[in-house]
Amino acid sequence: MSQGSNFVDYVKICCRSGHGGAGSSHLHRDKHTAMGGPDGGDGGRGGHVIVKGNAQLWTLLHLKFRKHVIAGDGESGGSSQKSGKTGRDEILEVPLGTIAKNSETGEILFEITQDGETRILTEAGRGGLGNWHFKTSTFQTPRFAQPGEDGKEAWNVLELKLLADVGLVGFPNAGKSTLLSVVSAAKPEIADYAFTTLVPNLGIVAYRNNRSFVMADIPGIIEGASQGKGLGFRFLRHIERNSVLLFMVPADTNRTIKEEYNILLKELQEYNPELIHKPRVLAITKSDMLDEELLQEMKKEVPEDVPSIFISSVAQKGINELKDLLWTEINKEQ
């Protein structure tokens, strides 16, 4: 499968819950009882459409071509106060970080953040009450029962926002994919052209004493991404769920390090002002191209309000120090 075909972070699905079963209006009869009282059972509720978190999933690909989800109907009640069978629930398993929305209003219904967490997306119709519920001292043989409630139908959107400890932020060719391939087992596509990375990539970074953290490579942002230019607007939402943002600026940038960092920061702020309050680390990549004199000059250009480090993924320079810095930021009390 191509890089772009196996990552899906947005699906729109028509969900229909099951109808509730009708209650029974049965009157008890047997060889010893000619005119017994009401004993009609309740109808079973219909099936819900349920969303369930699954930590083993990282994409909504399995739901991409499932446009209609229809739960089962509840069965009618029977005699001897027997309740009808509950309708079949439809369970949609989703990655952690998935948000459910009403497609017409855009209202956020809920979000899934825990493995095994379940939420009802479309609630089923209730089963009707059997006629034995309506028996009174003055009305001992009711010959009616409640019908079941109709199920509900709605178009809903499932939208994934990646959950990661560290999110990589930078312009195309800043070295994000190369860093991820060096510090984790992830194998993102790497090439010398803009927008090589078309989808977010996740990798687990091994740290000291068998500890680890999750790093997400977000497709490159360009100036104007918050207004919809390039690929950035589509994937900026994934940055919202990262604990720490690692800004990456290449040493061979045409701007100064501070200028490029500020442009990236501005795009995040315009997309969502809350993003600038997240912990940030600045990595100047491709620093193996710098001699000591040039390195000292460039250090003067680095912003002073953010922890920074010069690294080279290819030459394995500063990688362990970067992990230490990120681990400190991840575990710092907010």
Short mmCIF file of N, CA and C in Angstrom, two decimals, residues 18-24 41-47 72-78 83-87 124-130 145-151:
data_model
loop_
_atom_site.label_atom_id
_atom_site.label_comp_id
_atom_site.label_asym_id
_atom_site.label_seq_id
_atom_site.Cartn_x
_atom_site.Cartn_y
_atom_site.Cartn_z
N GLY A 18 -31.15 0.49 16.33
CA GLY A 18 -32.26 -0.42 16.16
C GLY A 18 -33.56 0.07 16.78
N HIS A 19 -34.67 -0.35 16.20
CA HIS A 19 -35.99 -0.05 16.77
C HIS A 19 -36.24 -0.95 17.99
N GLY A 20 -36.94 -0.42 18.97
CA GLY A 20 -37.32 -1.23 20.12
C GLY A 20 -38.45 -2.19 19.76
N GLY A 21 -38.44 -3.37 20.40
CA GLY A 21 -39.50 -4.34 20.15
C GLY A 21 -40.79 -3.93 20.86
N ALA A 22 -41.90 -4.36 20.31
CA ALA A 22 -43.20 -4.03 20.90
C ALA A 22 -43.46 -4.89 22.13
N GLY A 23 -44.16 -4.31 23.12
CA GLY A 23 -44.60 -5.09 24.26
C GLY A 23 -45.74 -6.02 23.87
N SER A 24 -45.93 -7.07 24.64
CA SER A 24 -46.97 -8.06 24.34
C SER A 24 -48.24 -7.74 25.13
N GLY A 41 -45.01 -9.79 28.03
CA GLY A 41 -43.67 -9.32 28.38
C GLY A 41 -43.28 -8.05 27.63
N ASP A 42 -42.17 -7.44 28.08
CA ASP A 42 -41.67 -6.21 27.46
C ASP A 42 -40.90 -6.52 26.19
N GLY A 43 -40.93 -5.57 25.27
CA GLY A 43 -40.11 -5.69 24.06
C GLY A 43 -38.64 -5.40 24.38
N GLY A 44 -37.77 -6.00 23.61
CA GLY A 44 -36.33 -5.75 23.81
C GLY A 44 -35.92 -4.42 23.19
N ARG A 45 -34.94 -3.76 23.81
CA ARG A 45 -34.46 -2.51 23.22
C ARG A 45 -33.74 -2.81 21.91
N GLY A 46 -33.66 -1.82 21.08
CA GLY A 46 -32.90 -1.96 19.84
C GLY A 46 -31.40 -1.92 20.11
N GLY A 47 -30.64 -2.16 19.08
CA GLY A 47 -29.18 -2.13 19.22
C GLY A 47 -28.63 -0.72 19.10
N GLY A 72 -29.17 -3.85 15.06
CA GLY A 72 -30.32 -4.75 15.00
C GLY A 72 -31.53 -4.22 15.77
N ASP A 73 -32.71 -4.66 15.36
CA ASP A 73 -33.95 -4.28 16.04
C ASP A 73 -34.20 -5.21 17.23
N GLY A 74 -34.86 -4.67 18.26
CA GLY A 74 -35.26 -5.50 19.38
C GLY A 74 -36.46 -6.36 19.01
N GLU A 75 -36.59 -7.50 19.67
CA GLU A 75 -37.72 -8.40 19.39
C GLU A 75 -38.88 -8.11 20.32
N SER A 76 -40.05 -8.51 19.89
CA SER A 76 -41.27 -8.26 20.68
C SER A 76 -41.29 -9.14 21.93
N GLY A 77 -42.03 -8.67 22.93
CA GLY A 77 -42.19 -9.45 24.15
C GLY A 77 -43.08 -10.66 23.92
N GLY A 78 -43.04 -11.60 24.85
CA GLY A 78 -43.84 -12.81 24.70
C GLY A 78 -44.75 -13.02 25.91
N SER A 83 -39.40 -11.21 28.22
CA SER A 83 -38.94 -10.02 27.48
C SER A 83 -38.38 -10.42 26.13
N GLY A 84 -38.53 -9.52 25.18
CA GLY A 84 -37.98 -9.77 23.86
C GLY A 84 -36.46 -9.63 23.86
N LYS A 85 -35.83 -10.23 22.87
CA LYS A 85 -34.37 -10.19 22.77
C LYS A 85 -33.89 -8.80 22.40
N THR A 86 -32.81 -8.37 23.03
CA THR A 86 -32.21 -7.07 22.72
C THR A 86 -31.59 -7.10 21.33
N GLY A 87 -31.73 -6.00 20.61
CA GLY A 87 -31.16 -5.91 19.27
C GLY A 87 -29.63 -5.94 19.29
N ALA A 124 -30.31 3.58 20.79
CA ALA A 124 -31.39 2.74 20.26
C ALA A 124 -32.74 3.13 20.83
N GLY A 125 -33.79 2.66 20.15
CA GLY A 125 -35.14 2.83 20.66
C GLY A 125 -35.41 1.87 21.81
N ARG A 126 -36.16 2.32 22.81
CA ARG A 126 -36.49 1.44 23.94
C ARG A 126 -37.60 0.47 23.57
N GLY A 127 -37.58 -0.68 24.22
CA GLY A 127 -38.66 -1.64 24.00
C GLY A 127 -39.94 -1.19 24.70
N GLY A 128 -41.10 -1.57 24.13
CA GLY A 128 -42.38 -1.20 24.73
C GLY A 128 -42.70 -2.06 25.93
N LEU A 129 -43.50 -1.53 26.85
CA LEU A 129 -43.90 -2.28 28.05
C LEU A 129 -45.04 -3.23 27.71
N GLY A 130 -44.98 -4.43 28.31
CA GLY A 130 -46.06 -5.40 28.13
C GLY A 130 -47.30 -5.00 28.93
N ALA A 145 -50.60 -2.86 24.87
CA ALA A 145 -49.20 -2.76 25.31
C ALA A 145 -48.54 -1.63 24.53
N GLN A 146 -47.39 -1.22 25.00
CA GLN A 146 -46.68 -0.13 24.32
C GLN A 146 -45.96 -0.64 23.06
N PRO A 147 -45.97 0.15 22.01
CA PRO A 147 -45.10 -0.18 20.87
C PRO A 147 -43.66 0.19 21.23
N GLY A 148 -42.73 -0.37 20.53
CA GLY A 148 -41.33 -0.01 20.76
C GLY A 148 -41.00 1.35 20.16
N GLU A 149 -40.01 2.03 20.74
CA GLU A 149 -39.57 3.31 20.18
C GLU A 149 -38.78 3.07 18.90
N ASP A 150 -38.89 4.03 17.99
CA ASP A 150 -38.10 3.95 16.77
C ASP A 150 -36.63 4.22 17.07
N GLY A 151 -35.77 3.60 16.30
CA GLY A 151 -34.35 3.92 16.40
C GLY A 151 -34.07 5.29 15.80
#
